Tab-separated table of N, CA and C in Angstrom:
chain	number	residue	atom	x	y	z
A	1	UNK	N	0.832	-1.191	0.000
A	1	UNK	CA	0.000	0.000	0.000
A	1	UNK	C	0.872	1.248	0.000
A	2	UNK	N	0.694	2.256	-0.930
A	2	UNK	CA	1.155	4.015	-1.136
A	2	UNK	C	0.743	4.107	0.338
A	3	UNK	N	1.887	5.089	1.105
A	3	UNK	CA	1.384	5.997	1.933
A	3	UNK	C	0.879	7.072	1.383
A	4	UNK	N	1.176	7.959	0.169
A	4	UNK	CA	0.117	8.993	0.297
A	4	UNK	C	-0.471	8.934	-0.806
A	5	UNK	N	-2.035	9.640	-0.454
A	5	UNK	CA	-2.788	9.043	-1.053
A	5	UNK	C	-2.680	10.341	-1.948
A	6	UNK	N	-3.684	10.161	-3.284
A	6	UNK	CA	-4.349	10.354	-4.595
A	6	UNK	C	-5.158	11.858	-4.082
A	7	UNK	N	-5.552	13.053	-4.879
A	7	UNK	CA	-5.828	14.277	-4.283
A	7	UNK	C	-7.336	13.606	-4.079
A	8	UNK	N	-7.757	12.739	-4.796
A	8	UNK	CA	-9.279	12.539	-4.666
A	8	UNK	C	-9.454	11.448	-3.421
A	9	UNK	N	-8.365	10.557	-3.300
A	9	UNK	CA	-8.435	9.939	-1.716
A	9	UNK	C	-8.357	11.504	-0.510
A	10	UNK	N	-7.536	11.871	-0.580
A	10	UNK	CA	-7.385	12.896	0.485
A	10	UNK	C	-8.564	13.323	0.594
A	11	UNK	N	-9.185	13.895	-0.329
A	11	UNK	CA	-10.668	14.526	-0.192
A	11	UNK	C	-11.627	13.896	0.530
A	12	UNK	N	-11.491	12.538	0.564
A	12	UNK	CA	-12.025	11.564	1.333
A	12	UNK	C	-11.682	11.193	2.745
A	13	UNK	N	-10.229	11.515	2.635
A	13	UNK	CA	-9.621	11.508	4.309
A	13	UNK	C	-10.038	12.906	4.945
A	14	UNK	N	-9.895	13.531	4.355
A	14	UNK	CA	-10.271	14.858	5.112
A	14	UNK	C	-11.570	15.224	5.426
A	15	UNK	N	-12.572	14.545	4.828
A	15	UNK	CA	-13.824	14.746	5.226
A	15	UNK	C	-14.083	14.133	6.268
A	16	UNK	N	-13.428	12.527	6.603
A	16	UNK	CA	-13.966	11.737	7.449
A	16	UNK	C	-13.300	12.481	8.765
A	17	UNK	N	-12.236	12.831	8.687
A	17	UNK	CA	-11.081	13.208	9.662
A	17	UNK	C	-12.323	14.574	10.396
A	18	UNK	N	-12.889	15.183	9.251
A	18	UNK	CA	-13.171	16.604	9.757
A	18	UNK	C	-15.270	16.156	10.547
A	19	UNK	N	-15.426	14.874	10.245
A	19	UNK	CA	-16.494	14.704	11.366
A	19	UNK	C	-16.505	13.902	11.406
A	20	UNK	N	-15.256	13.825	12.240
A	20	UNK	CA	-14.925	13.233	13.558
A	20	UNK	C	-14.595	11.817	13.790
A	21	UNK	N	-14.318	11.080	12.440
A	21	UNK	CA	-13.868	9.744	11.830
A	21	UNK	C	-12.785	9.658	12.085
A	22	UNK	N	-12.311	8.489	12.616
A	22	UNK	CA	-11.003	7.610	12.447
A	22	UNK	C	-10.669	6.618	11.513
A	23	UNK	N	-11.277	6.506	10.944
A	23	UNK	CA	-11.225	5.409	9.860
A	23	UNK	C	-10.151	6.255	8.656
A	24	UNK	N	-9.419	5.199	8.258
A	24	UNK	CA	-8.256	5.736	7.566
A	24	UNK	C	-8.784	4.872	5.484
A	25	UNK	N	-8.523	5.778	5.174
A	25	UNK	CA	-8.007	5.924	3.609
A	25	UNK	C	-6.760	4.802	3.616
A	26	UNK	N	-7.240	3.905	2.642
A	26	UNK	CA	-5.974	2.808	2.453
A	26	UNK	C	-5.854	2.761	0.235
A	27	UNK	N	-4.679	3.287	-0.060
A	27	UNK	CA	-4.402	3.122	-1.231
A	27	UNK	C	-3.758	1.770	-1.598
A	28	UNK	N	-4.475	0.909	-2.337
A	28	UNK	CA	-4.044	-0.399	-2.456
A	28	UNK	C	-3.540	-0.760	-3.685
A	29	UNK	N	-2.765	-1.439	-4.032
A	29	UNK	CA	-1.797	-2.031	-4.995
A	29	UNK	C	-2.330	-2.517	-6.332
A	30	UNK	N	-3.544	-2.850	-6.080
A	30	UNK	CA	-4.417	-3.273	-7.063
A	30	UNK	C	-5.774	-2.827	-7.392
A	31	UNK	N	-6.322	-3.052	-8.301
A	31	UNK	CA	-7.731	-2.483	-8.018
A	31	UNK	C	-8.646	-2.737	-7.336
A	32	UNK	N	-9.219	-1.564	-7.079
A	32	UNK	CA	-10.836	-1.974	-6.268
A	32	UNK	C	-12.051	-1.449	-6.768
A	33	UNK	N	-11.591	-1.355	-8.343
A	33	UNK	CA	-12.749	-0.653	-9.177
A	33	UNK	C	-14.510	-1.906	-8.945
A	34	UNK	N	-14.016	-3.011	-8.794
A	34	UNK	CA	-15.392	-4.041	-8.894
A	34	UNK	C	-15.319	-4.404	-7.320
A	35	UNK	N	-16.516	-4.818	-7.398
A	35	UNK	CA	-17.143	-5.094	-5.950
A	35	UNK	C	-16.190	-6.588	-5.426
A	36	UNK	N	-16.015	-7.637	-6.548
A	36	UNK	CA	-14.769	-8.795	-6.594
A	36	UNK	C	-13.103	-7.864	-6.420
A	37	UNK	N	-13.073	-7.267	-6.814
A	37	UNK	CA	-12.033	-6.568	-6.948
A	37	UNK	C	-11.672	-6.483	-5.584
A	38	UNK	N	-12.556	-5.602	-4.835
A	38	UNK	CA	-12.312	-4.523	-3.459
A	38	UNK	C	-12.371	-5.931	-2.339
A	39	UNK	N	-13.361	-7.123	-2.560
A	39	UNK	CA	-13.153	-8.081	-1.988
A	39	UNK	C	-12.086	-8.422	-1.504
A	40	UNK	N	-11.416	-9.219	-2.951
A	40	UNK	CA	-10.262	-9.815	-2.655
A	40	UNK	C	-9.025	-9.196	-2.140
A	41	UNK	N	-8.968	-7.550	-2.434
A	41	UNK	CA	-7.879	-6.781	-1.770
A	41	UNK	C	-7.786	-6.642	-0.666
A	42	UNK	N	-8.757	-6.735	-0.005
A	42	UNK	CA	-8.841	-6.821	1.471
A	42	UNK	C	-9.149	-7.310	2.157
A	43	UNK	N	-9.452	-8.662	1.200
A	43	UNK	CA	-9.746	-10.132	2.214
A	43	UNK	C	-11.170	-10.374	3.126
A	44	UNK	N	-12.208	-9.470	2.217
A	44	UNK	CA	-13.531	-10.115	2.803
A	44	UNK	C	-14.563	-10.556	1.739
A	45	UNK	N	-15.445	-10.922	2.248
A	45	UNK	CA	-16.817	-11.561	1.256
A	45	UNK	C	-17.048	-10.175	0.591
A	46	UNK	N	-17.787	-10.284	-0.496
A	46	UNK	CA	-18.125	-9.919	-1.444
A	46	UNK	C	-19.342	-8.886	-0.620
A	47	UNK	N	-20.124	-9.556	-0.359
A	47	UNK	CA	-21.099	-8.245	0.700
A	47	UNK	C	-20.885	-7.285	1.634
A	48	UNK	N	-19.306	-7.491	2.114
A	48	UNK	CA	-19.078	-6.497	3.065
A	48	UNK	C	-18.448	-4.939	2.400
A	49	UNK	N	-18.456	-5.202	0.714
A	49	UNK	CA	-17.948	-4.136	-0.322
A	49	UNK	C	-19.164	-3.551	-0.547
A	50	UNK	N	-19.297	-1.791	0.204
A	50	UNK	CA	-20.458	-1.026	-0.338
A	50	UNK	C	-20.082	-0.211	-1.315
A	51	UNK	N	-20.727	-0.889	-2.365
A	51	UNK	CA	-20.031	0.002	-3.729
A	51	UNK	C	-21.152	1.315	-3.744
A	52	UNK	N	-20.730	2.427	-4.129
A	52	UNK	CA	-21.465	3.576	-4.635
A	52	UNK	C	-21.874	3.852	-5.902
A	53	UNK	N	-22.633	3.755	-6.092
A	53	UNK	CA	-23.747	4.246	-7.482
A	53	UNK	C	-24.070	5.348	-7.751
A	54	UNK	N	-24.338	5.591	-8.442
A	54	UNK	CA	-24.814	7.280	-8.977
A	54	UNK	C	-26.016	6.734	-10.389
A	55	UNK	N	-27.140	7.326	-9.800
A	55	UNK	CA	-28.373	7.404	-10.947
A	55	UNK	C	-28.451	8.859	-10.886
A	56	UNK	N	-29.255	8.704	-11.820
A	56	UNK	CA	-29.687	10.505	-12.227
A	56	UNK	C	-31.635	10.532	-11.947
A	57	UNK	N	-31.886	11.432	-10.777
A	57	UNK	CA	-33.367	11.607	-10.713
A	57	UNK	C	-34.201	11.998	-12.033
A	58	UNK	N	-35.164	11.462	-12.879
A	58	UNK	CA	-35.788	11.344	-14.169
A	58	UNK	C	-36.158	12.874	-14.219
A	59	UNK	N	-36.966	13.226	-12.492
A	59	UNK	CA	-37.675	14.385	-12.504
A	59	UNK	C	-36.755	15.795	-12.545
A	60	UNK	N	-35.527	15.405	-11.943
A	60	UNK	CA	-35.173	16.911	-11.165
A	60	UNK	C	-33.938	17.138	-11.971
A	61	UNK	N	-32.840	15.894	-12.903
A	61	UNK	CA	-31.878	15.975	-12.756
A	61	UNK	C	-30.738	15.914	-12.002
A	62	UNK	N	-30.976	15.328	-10.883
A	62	UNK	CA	-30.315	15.583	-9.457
A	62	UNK	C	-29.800	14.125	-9.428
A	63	UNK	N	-28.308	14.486	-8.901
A	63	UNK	CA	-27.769	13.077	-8.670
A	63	UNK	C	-28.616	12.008	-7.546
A	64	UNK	N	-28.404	11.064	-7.497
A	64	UNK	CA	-28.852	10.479	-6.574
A	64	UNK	C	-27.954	9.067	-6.290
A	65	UNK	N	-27.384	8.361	-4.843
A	65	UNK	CA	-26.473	7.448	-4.567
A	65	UNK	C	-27.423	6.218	-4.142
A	66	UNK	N	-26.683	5.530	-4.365
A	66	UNK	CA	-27.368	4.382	-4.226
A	66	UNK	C	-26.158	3.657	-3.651
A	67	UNK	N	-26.257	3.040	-2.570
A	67	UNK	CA	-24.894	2.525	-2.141
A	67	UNK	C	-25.378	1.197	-1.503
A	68	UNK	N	-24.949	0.194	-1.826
A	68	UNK	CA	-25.644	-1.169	-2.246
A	68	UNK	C	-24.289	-2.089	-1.672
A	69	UNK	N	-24.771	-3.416	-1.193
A	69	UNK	CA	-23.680	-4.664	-0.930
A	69	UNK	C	-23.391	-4.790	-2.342
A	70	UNK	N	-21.934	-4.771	-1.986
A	70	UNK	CA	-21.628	-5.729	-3.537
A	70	UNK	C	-21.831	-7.518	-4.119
A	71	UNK	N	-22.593	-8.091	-3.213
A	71	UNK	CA	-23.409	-9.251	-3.041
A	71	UNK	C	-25.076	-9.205	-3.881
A	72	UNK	N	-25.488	-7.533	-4.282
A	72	UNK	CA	-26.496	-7.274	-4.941
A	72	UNK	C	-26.570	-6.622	-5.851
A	73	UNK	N	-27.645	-6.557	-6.410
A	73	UNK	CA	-27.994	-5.683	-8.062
A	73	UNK	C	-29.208	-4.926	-7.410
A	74	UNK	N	-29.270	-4.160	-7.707
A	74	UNK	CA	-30.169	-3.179	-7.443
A	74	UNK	C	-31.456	-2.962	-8.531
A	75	UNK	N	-32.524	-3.147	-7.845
A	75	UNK	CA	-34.073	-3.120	-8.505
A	75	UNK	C	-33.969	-1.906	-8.008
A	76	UNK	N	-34.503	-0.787	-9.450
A	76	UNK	CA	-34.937	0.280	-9.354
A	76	UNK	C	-35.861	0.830	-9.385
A	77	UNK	N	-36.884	-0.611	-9.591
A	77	UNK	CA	-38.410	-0.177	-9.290
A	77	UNK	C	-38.698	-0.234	-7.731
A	78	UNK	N	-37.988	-0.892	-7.062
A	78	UNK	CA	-38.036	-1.144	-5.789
A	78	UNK	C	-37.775	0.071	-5.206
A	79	UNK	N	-36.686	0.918	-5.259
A	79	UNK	CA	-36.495	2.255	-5.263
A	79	UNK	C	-37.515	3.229	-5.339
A	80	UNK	N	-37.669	2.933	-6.366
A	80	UNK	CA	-39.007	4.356	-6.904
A	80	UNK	C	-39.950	3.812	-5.970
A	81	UNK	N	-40.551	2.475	-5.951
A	81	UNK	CA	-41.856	2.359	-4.635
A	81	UNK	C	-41.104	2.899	-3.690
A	82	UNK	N	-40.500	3.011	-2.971
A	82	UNK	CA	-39.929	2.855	-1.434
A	82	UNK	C	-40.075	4.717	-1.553
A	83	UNK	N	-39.767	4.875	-2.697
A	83	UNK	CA	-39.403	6.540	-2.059
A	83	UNK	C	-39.815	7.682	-3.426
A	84	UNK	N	-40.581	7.064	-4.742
A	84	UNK	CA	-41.396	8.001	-5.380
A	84	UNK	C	-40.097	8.430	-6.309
A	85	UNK	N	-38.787	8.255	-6.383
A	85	UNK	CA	-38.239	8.963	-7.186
A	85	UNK	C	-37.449	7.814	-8.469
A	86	UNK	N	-37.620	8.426	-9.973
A	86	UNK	CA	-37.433	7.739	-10.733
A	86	UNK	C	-36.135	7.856	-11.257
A	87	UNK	N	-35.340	6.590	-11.695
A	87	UNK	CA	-34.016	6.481	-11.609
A	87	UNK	C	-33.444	5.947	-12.680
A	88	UNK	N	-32.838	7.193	-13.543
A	88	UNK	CA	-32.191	6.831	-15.098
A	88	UNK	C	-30.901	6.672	-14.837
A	89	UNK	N	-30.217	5.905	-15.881
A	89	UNK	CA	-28.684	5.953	-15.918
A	89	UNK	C	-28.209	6.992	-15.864
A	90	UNK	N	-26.650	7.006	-15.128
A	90	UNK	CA	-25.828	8.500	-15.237
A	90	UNK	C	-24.749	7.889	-15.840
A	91	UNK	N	-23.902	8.912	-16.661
A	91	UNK	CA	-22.992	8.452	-17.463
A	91	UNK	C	-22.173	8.707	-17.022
A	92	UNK	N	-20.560	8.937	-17.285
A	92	UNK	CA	-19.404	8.905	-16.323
A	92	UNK	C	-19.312	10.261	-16.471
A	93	UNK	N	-19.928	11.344	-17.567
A	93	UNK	CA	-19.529	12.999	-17.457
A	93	UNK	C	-20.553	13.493	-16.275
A	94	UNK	N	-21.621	12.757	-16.138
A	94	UNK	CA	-22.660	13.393	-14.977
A	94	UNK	C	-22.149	13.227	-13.902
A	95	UNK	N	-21.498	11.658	-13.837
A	95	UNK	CA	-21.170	11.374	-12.505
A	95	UNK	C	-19.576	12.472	-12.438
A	96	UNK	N	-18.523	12.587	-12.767
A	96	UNK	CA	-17.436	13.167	-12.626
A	96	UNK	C	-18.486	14.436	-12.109
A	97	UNK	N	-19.289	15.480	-12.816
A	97	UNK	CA	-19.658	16.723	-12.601
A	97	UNK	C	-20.472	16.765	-11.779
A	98	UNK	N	-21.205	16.276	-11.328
A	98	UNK	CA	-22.340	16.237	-10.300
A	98	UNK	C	-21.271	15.858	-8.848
A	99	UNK	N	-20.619	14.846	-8.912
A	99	UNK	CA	-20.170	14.403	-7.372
A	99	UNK	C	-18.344	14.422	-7.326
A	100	UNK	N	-17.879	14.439	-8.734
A	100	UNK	CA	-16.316	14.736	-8.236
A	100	UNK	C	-15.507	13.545	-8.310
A	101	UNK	N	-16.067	12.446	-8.764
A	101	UNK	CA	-15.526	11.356	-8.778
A	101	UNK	C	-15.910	10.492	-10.240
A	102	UNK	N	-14.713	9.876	-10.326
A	102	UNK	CA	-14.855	8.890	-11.604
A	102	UNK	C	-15.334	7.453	-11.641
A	103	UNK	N	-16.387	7.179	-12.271
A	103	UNK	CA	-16.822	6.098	-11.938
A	103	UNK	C	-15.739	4.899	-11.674
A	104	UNK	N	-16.260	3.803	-10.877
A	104	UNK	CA	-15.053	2.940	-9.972
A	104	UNK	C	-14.370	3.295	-9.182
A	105	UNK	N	-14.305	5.103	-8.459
A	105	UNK	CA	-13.551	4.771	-7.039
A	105	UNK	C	-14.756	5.715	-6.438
A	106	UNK	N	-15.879	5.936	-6.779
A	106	UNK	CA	-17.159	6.745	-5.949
A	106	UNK	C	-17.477	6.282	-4.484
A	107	UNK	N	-16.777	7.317	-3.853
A	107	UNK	CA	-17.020	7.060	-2.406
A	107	UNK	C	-18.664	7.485	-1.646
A	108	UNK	N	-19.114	6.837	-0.490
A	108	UNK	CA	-20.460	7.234	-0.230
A	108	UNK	C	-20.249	8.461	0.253
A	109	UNK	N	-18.861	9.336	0.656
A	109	UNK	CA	-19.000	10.633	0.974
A	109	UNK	C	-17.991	11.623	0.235
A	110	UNK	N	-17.769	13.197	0.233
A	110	UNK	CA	-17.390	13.673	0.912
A	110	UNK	C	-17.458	13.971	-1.350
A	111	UNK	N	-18.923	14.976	-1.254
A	111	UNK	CA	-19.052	15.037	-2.805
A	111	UNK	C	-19.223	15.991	-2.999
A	112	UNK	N	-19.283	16.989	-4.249
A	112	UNK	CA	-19.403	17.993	-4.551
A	112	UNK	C	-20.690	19.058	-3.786
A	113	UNK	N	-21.444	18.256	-4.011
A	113	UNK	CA	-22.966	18.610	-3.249
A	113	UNK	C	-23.409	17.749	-2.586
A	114	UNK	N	-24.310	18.116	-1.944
A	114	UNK	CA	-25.345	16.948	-1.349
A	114	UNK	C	-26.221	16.065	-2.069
A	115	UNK	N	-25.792	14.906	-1.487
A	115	UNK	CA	-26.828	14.142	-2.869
A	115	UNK	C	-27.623	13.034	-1.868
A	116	UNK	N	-28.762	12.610	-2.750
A	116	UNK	CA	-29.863	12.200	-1.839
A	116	UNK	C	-28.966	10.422	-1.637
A	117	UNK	N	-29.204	10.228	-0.752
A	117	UNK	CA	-28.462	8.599	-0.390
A	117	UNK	C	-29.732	7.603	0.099
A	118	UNK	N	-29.539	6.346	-1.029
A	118	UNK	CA	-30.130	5.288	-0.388
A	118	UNK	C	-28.966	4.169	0.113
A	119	UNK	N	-29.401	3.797	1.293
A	119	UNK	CA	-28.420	2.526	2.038
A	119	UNK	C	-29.547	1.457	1.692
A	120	UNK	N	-28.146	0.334	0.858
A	120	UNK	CA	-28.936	-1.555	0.981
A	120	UNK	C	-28.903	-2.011	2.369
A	121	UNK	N	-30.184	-2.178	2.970
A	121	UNK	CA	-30.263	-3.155	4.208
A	121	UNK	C	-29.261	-4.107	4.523
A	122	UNK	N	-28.539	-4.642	3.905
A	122	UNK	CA	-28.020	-6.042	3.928
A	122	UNK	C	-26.622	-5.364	4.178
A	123	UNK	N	-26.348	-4.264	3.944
A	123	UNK	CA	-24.861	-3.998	4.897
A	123	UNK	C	-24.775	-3.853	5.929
A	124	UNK	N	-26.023	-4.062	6.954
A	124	UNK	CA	-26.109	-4.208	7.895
A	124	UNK	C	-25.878	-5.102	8.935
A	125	UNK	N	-25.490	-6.440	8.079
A	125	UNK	CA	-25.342	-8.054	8.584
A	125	UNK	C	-24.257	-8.126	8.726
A	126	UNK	N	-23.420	-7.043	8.564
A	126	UNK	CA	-21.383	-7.101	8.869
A	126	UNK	C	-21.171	-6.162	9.759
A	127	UNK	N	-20.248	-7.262	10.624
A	127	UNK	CA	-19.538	-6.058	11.307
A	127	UNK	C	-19.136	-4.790	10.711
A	128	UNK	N	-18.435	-5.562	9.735
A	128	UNK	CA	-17.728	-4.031	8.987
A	128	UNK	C	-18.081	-4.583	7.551
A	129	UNK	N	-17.857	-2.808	6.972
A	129	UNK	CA	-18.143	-2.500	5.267
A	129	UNK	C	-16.835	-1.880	4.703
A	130	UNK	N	-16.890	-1.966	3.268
A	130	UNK	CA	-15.627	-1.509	2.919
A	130	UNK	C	-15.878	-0.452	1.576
A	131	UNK	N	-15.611	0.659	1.569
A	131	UNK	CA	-16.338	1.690	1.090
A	131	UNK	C	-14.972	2.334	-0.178
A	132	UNK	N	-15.421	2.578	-1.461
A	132	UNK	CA	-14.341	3.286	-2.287
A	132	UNK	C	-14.259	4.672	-1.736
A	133	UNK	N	-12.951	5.059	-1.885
A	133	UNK	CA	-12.084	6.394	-1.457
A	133	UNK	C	-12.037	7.164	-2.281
A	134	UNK	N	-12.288	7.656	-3.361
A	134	UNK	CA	-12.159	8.382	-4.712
A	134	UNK	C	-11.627	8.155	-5.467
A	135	UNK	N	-10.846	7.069	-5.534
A	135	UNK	CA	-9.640	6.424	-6.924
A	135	UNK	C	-10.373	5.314	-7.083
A	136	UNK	N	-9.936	3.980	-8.463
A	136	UNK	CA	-10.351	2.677	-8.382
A	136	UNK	C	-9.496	1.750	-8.005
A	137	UNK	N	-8.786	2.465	-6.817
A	137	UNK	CA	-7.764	1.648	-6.011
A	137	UNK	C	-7.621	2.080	-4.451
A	138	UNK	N	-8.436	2.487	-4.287
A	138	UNK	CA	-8.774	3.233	-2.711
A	138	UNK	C	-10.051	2.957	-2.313
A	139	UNK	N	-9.503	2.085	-0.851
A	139	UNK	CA	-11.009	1.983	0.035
A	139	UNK	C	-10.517	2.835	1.648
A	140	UNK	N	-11.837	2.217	2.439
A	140	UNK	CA	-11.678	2.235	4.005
A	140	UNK	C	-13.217	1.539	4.412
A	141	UNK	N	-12.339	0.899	5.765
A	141	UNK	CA	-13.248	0.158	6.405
A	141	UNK	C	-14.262	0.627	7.416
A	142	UNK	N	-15.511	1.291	7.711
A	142	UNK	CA	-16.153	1.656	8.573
A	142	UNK	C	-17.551	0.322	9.170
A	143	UNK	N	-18.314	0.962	10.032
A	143	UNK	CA	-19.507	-0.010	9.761
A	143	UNK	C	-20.795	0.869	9.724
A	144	UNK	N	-21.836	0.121	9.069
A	144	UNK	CA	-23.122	0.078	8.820
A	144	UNK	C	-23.815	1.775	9.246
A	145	UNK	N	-24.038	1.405	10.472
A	145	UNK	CA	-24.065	2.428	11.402
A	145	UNK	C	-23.242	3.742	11.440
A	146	UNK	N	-22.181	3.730	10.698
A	146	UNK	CA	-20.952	5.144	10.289
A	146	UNK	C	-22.054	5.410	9.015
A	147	UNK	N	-21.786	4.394	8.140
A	147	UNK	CA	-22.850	4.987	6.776
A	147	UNK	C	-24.312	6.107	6.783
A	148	UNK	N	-24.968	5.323	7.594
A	148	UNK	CA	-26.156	5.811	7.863
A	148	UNK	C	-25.418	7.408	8.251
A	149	UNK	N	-24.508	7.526	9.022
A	149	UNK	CA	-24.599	8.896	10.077
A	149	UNK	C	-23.658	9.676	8.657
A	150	UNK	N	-23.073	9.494	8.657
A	150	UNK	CA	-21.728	10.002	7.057
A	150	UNK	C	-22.450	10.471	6.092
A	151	UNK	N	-23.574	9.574	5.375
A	151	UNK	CA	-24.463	10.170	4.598
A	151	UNK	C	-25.718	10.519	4.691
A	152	UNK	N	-26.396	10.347	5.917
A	152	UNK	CA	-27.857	11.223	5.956
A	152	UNK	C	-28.454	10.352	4.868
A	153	UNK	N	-28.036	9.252	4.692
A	153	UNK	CA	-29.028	7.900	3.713
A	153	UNK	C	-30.259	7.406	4.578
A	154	UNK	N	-30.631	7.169	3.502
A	154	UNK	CA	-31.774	6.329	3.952
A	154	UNK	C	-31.672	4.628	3.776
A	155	UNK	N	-32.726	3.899	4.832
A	155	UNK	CA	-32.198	2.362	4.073
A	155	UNK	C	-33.409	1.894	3.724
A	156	UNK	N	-33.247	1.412	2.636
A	156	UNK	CA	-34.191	0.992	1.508
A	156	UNK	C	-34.298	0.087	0.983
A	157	UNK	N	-34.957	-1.479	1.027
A	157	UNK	CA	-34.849	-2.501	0.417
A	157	UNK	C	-35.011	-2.462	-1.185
A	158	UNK	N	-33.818	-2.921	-1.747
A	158	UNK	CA	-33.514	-2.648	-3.043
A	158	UNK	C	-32.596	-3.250	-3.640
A	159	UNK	N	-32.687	-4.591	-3.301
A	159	UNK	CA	-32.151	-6.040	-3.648
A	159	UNK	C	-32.647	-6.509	-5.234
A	160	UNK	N	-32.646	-6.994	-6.011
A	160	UNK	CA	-32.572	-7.808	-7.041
A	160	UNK	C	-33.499	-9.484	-6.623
């Protein structure tokens, strides 16, 4: 592992650092662009990787996160029931401009704006989660319970 990290990891350390997180930014050797990817780099199951998503709201234009076990696929009709809002693809220029990050290292925090957050239930069954840092080679380990408070998400059954 790099000790120092990537300007878009830092952005990520410094947010957590600045409320009130200890959880450290780890730049890893290999990738952690896929949910298998971030697994095997750090030596857990496949569900304890909360990958970050980015859809685009149909109505408003407004980013929206979706931050899901990497053990699932995400039903987006399940979404829209749970919470009324309809959910188109975002492409990698929306996602870079809307939140600051390139698709494969989209962290659940520390984004351009505020963006509306849904949490998958099922990251809830681990001690710990393992979250991208802003590169597709940067994570950190928090749990369940950090998510919820970090992003002002909501949790939303939205499994596949």
């Amino acid at each position: 592992m790099s000790l120092e990290l990537k300007a878009s990891s830092q952005r990520v350390q410094d947010f957590l650092s600045q409320h009130g997180q200890q959880f450290v930014v780890k730049q890893m050797p290999a990738s952690t662009r896929t949910a298998a990817e971030a697994a095997e780099a750090v030596g857990c199951a496949i569900g304890q990787i909360a990958k970050s998503l980015i859809f685009k709201d149909k109505q408003t234009g407004d980013p929206v996160l979706i931050v899901a076990s990497g053990a699932n696929m995400v039903c987006t009709k399940k979404v829209e029931q749970a919470t009324g809002i309809k959910l188109g693809k975002a492409d990698a220029d929306f996602v870079r401009e809307k939140v600051g990050y390139a698709i494969g290292g989209v962290p659940p925090v520390a984004h351009h704006a505020k963006v509306t957050t849904i949490l998958d239930p099922s990251l809830q069954c681990y001690e710990a989660i393992w979250a991208a840092a802003g590169t597709p080679n940067s994570l950190f380990e928090l749990h369940s319970k950090d998510l919820e408070l970090l992003t002002q998400g909501t949790w939303v059954e939205l499994a596949k």
